[in-house]
Amino acid sequence: PYRRQRQMCIRDSLEKKADNVKITGEIRYHYADNDGDVKAGYATKLRSRIWFNGQINDDWKYTGMIENTQNFDNNAGDEDTKFQRAYLNGKLGGVAVQAGRYNNKIAEGNIYDTRFDGVQVAYGKDIKLTAGYGKATPSSVARLDHADVWYAELSGKLGKLALTGGYTNWDDPALAFNSEAELDGDLDIWYASANYAFDKNVKLGAMYLKGDDLDTDIDDDGFVVTASYKGAKASQPGSWGLVAKYYDQGATTYADHTMNGIADSMLGFKGYSVAANYTFAKNIVGQVEWYDLEEKELSDEDAQTLWAQLLFTF
């Protein structure tokens, strides 16, 4: 009787804790067609992600994510499954804390936007200070080798105007841009941005970035201008949006760029992108992007990328 009672207690405890766990997922199929001098060819891949969110207590929660990718570029059956996210979010007094392997988007992704092993703290609401330290864990196309990184950002709002200023330091990132140019040494990047919302649909933003010259004569600053209209929402079938960007970034102003173009294969770049997204049905969103870029250093080689994706969430 005692053993049965104990088993029932354990079962009841697990059932209660199951209410604290939420499982969600997403499946994305994408196709990319690259043309131009820098890179040519196509890539197509299926990416599946399962997210686990567990509430530890009133102040702390855990997030984990398993990712499977299947490469359809060849007949080899290439696929990979990895535990790509594992981090905690919580509060220590009035400070918000995030620690573990999380996605780190620095400077709206114009500097870095991928996995990051570290810890981040944030304080404030209307005026917010965020700082973090850790190690870059870039994708296979990144131009850096697991550099130690720290970053800080101050942001705030004045009515419809959002202002941001930040700084990030990369400790000897071994930036290997291509076979002809390898730039070594600590990399410091400053950035400042302003984003204005004319209404709930129309937004315009601009960002300035300043990197190190690393004792070379390469261009070490740049800017990005963004205009957007509306935006597709997974919960609203028929919703849609448009985004246009113009880039002019020196070689030392980015490490692993957020774009689906091939800027990471260039030694500095300039050009533009346009994108359109549309919600076909609830939780089914499609997006098409076009990039036309030109390398700034070593050559004036160009690259065009057509990127299309279909995203299912559940």
XYZ file of C-alpha atoms in Angstrom:
314
model
C 0.000 0.000 0.000
C 2.782 2.386 0.862
C 4.537 1.786 -2.475
C 1.324 2.336 -4.425
C 0.586 5.507 -2.490
C 4.102 6.784 -3.186
C 3.722 6.089 -6.930
C 0.435 7.958 -6.976
C 2.046 10.947 -5.241
C 4.877 11.001 -7.796
C 2.387 10.754 -10.662
C 0.274 13.562 -9.252
C 3.389 15.715 -8.814
C 4.478 15.133 -12.410
C 1.001 15.951 -13.710
C 1.017 19.220 -11.801
C 4.474 20.121 -13.137
C 3.364 19.295 -16.675
C 1.147 22.362 -16.491
C 4.333 24.436 -16.162
C 5.764 23.174 -19.457
C 4.752 24.474 -22.895
C 5.888 22.882 -26.160
C 5.751 24.780 -29.464
C 7.362 24.290 -32.843
C 8.094 25.648 -36.282
C 8.912 24.139 -39.663
C 10.608 26.260 -42.318
C 11.364 25.349 -45.903
C 13.608 27.769 -47.765
C 15.139 28.090 -51.206
C 18.020 30.415 -52.062
C 19.381 31.176 -55.527
C 22.708 33.047 -55.618
C 24.120 34.654 -58.733
C 26.995 37.003 -59.477
C 30.779 37.110 -59.110
C 31.104 36.290 -55.408
C 28.976 33.170 -55.218
C 26.672 31.259 -57.543
C 24.354 28.295 -57.107
C 21.288 27.337 -55.165
C 20.580 26.001 -51.677
C 17.423 24.428 -50.324
C 16.797 23.171 -46.816
C 14.079 22.076 -44.396
C 14.508 23.273 -40.807
C 12.382 21.944 -37.937
C 12.467 23.343 -34.411
C 10.843 22.169 -31.183
C 10.748 24.665 -28.306
C 10.348 23.780 -24.625
C 9.356 26.472 -22.133
C 9.233 25.566 -18.442
C 8.147 27.843 -15.610
C 10.485 27.262 -12.659
C 8.804 29.741 -10.284
C 7.177 33.160 -10.433
C 10.457 34.852 -11.407
C 12.374 32.272 -13.429
C 11.728 30.175 -16.543
C 13.736 27.843 -18.788
C 13.784 27.699 -22.597
C 15.272 24.930 -24.728
C 15.187 24.231 -28.466
C 16.061 21.197 -30.587
C 16.710 21.824 -34.281
C 16.779 19.385 -37.191
C 17.971 20.453 -40.638
C 17.685 18.470 -43.861
C 19.741 19.565 -46.843
C 18.198 18.965 -50.269
C 21.123 20.314 -52.304
C 22.316 16.817 -53.152
C 21.342 13.150 -52.925
C 23.493 12.403 -49.884
C 20.634 12.701 -47.403
C 22.472 15.317 -45.365
C 20.741 16.092 -42.096
C 21.670 17.150 -38.593
C 19.936 17.405 -35.222
C 21.322 19.621 -32.469
C 20.282 21.117 -29.137
C 20.578 24.746 -30.249
C 19.099 26.784 -27.381
C 19.207 26.307 -23.613
C 18.855 29.341 -21.375
C 17.256 30.796 -18.256
C 15.335 34.051 -17.891
C 14.659 35.581 -14.498
C 14.934 38.550 -12.168
C 17.407 39.536 -9.488
C 15.811 42.485 -7.797
C 15.018 44.962 -10.556
C 17.510 43.424 -13.007
C 16.381 41.044 -15.769
C 18.842 38.188 -16.339
C 19.306 35.846 -19.296
C 21.960 33.125 -19.197
C 22.889 30.117 -21.315
C 22.843 29.596 -25.092
C 20.431 32.166 -26.500
C 20.022 34.078 -29.751
C 21.890 37.371 -29.607
C 20.826 40.090 -32.042
C 23.266 42.987 -31.863
C 22.468 46.280 -33.627
C 19.228 44.936 -35.120
C 21.292 42.091 -36.560
C 23.514 44.402 -38.623
C 26.499 43.270 -36.518
C 25.513 39.811 -35.253
C 22.419 37.615 -35.192
C 22.829 33.966 -34.190
C 23.586 31.701 -31.226
C 25.550 33.071 -28.273
C 26.845 31.398 -25.099
C 26.797 33.935 -22.303
C 24.931 35.990 -19.754
C 22.978 39.216 -20.268
C 21.486 41.691 -17.789
C 19.003 44.482 -18.453
C 17.628 47.295 -16.303
C 14.918 49.851 -16.970
C 11.811 50.157 -19.120
C 11.337 53.511 -20.858
C 15.114 53.962 -20.763
C 16.772 50.556 -20.835
C 20.394 49.539 -20.314
C 21.429 46.093 -21.556
C 24.862 44.483 -21.180
C 26.243 41.012 -21.764
C 29.347 38.857 -22.010
C 30.039 35.498 -23.599
C 31.311 33.581 -26.608
C 30.125 33.805 -30.199
C 28.808 30.518 -31.614
C 28.344 31.453 -35.253
C 26.764 29.615 -38.140
C 28.869 27.825 -40.746
C 29.017 30.934 -42.948
C 30.266 33.220 -40.186
C 33.634 34.945 -40.472
C 34.719 34.614 -36.861
C 36.094 31.853 -34.715
C 34.268 31.620 -31.374
C 35.467 34.997 -30.151
C 34.936 36.257 -26.603
C 32.483 39.146 -26.803
C 30.997 41.746 -24.535
C 28.375 44.310 -25.457
C 26.310 47.155 -24.000
C 23.313 49.063 -25.336
C 21.240 52.012 -24.121
C 17.787 52.501 -25.633
C 14.787 54.722 -25.056
C 11.701 56.271 -26.647
C 10.596 59.846 -27.257
C 7.011 59.498 -28.419
C 7.116 57.817 -31.832
C 10.917 58.004 -31.983
C 13.032 55.110 -30.664
C 16.732 55.818 -30.072
C 19.517 53.315 -29.461
C 23.255 53.509 -28.909
C 25.615 50.618 -28.307
C 29.131 49.223 -28.222
C 30.542 45.731 -28.663
C 34.068 44.321 -28.326
C 35.296 41.140 -30.033
C 38.440 39.657 -28.496
C 40.764 38.568 -31.312
C 37.991 37.237 -33.577
C 40.324 36.163 -36.428
C 38.117 37.720 -39.069
C 38.934 35.700 -42.167
C 36.968 37.462 -44.889
C 38.465 35.490 -47.752
C 41.734 33.939 -48.879
C 43.264 37.302 -49.735
C 42.580 39.233 -46.534
C 42.716 38.105 -42.934
C 42.339 40.785 -40.275
C 43.445 39.903 -36.747
C 43.194 41.780 -33.459
C 40.470 43.004 -31.123
C 37.489 44.493 -32.914
C 35.445 47.352 -31.420
C 32.179 48.469 -33.035
C 30.044 51.457 -32.036
C 26.539 52.008 -33.368
C 23.616 54.410 -33.052
C 20.131 54.171 -34.527
C 16.873 56.084 -34.776
C 13.546 54.492 -35.722
C 10.401 56.557 -36.262
C 6.876 55.108 -36.415
C 4.693 57.452 -38.479
C 1.709 55.261 -37.540
C 1.100 51.573 -36.790
C 1.880 50.642 -40.413
C 4.722 52.870 -41.644
C 8.182 52.924 -40.066
C 11.500 54.436 -41.098
C 14.856 53.767 -39.476
C 18.543 54.570 -39.886
C 21.657 53.159 -38.202
C 25.276 54.319 -38.228
C 28.109 51.891 -37.408
C 31.779 52.554 -36.707
C 34.374 49.770 -36.499
C 38.166 49.578 -36.184
C 40.455 50.146 -39.144
C 42.733 47.377 -37.725
C 45.779 49.281 -39.046
C 44.602 48.979 -42.634
C 43.152 51.421 -45.124
C 39.821 49.610 -45.486
C 36.497 51.361 -44.943
C 35.617 51.025 -41.256
C 32.199 52.670 -40.951
C 28.782 52.367 -42.557
C 25.049 52.827 -42.360
C 21.783 50.987 -42.933
C 18.435 52.603 -43.844
C 15.194 50.646 -43.391
C 11.632 51.384 -44.528
C 8.756 49.041 -43.672
C 5.022 48.901 -44.290
C 2.678 46.738 -42.219
C 3.847 43.134 -41.655
C 2.489 39.602 -41.879
C 1.158 38.182 -38.607
C 0.889 34.410 -38.189
C -2.409 34.759 -36.309
C -4.031 36.938 -39.006
C -4.595 35.267 -42.413
C -4.362 37.781 -45.247
C -2.008 40.114 -43.375
C 1.079 41.211 -45.298
C 4.059 43.496 -45.229
C 6.910 45.070 -47.199
C 10.481 45.894 -46.119
C 13.206 47.728 -48.051
C 16.801 48.285 -46.895
C 19.866 50.053 -48.206
C 23.272 48.968 -46.847
C 26.712 50.545 -46.979
C 28.842 48.749 -44.377
C 32.602 48.687 -44.018
C 34.382 45.370 -43.488
C 34.803 45.850 -39.731
C 31.211 46.844 -38.956
C 29.715 43.338 -38.965
C 30.610 39.838 -37.811
C 27.659 37.550 -38.675
C 25.024 39.610 -40.479
C 21.304 38.889 -40.064
C 20.541 39.054 -43.794
C 19.888 36.069 -46.047
C 22.126 37.628 -48.678
C 25.846 36.776 -48.757
C 27.404 39.818 -47.080
C 29.386 37.499 -44.792
C 31.338 36.337 -47.870
C 32.344 39.909 -48.727
C 35.006 42.310 -47.465
C 32.588 45.155 -46.842
C 29.492 45.586 -48.960
C 26.885 47.996 -50.265
C 23.549 47.494 -51.965
C 19.883 46.983 -51.234
C 17.261 44.393 -50.346
C 13.485 44.227 -50.712
C 11.171 41.723 -49.039
C 7.479 40.865 -49.001
C 5.649 38.605 -46.564
C 2.105 37.235 -46.507
C 0.023 35.025 -44.181
C -1.696 32.384 -46.338
C -3.568 30.786 -43.430
C -3.326 30.842 -39.669
C 0.251 29.984 -38.680
C 1.412 29.673 -42.312
C 3.546 32.619 -43.482
C 5.512 33.015 -46.711
C 8.308 35.471 -47.470
C 10.317 36.414 -50.565
C 13.524 38.485 -50.395
C 15.821 39.932 -53.065
C 19.395 41.167 -52.444
C 21.685 43.032 -54.826
C 25.084 43.637 -53.202
C 28.566 44.759 -54.238
C 31.842 44.152 -52.415
C 33.612 47.327 -51.252
C 37.221 46.152 -50.807
C 39.651 44.155 -52.974
C 37.185 44.138 -55.868
C 33.845 45.465 -57.043
C 32.394 41.972 -57.477
C 28.638 41.746 -57.132
C 26.153 39.189 -55.819
C 22.422 38.748 -56.211
C 20.305 36.487 -53.991
C 16.704 35.391 -54.292
C 15.472 33.914 -51.015
C 12.043 32.371 -50.469
C 10.640 30.618 -47.431
C 7.451 29.106 -46.072
C 7.074 28.974 -42.286
C 4.636 26.801 -40.341
C 4.237 27.358 -36.586
C 2.346 25.289 -34.038
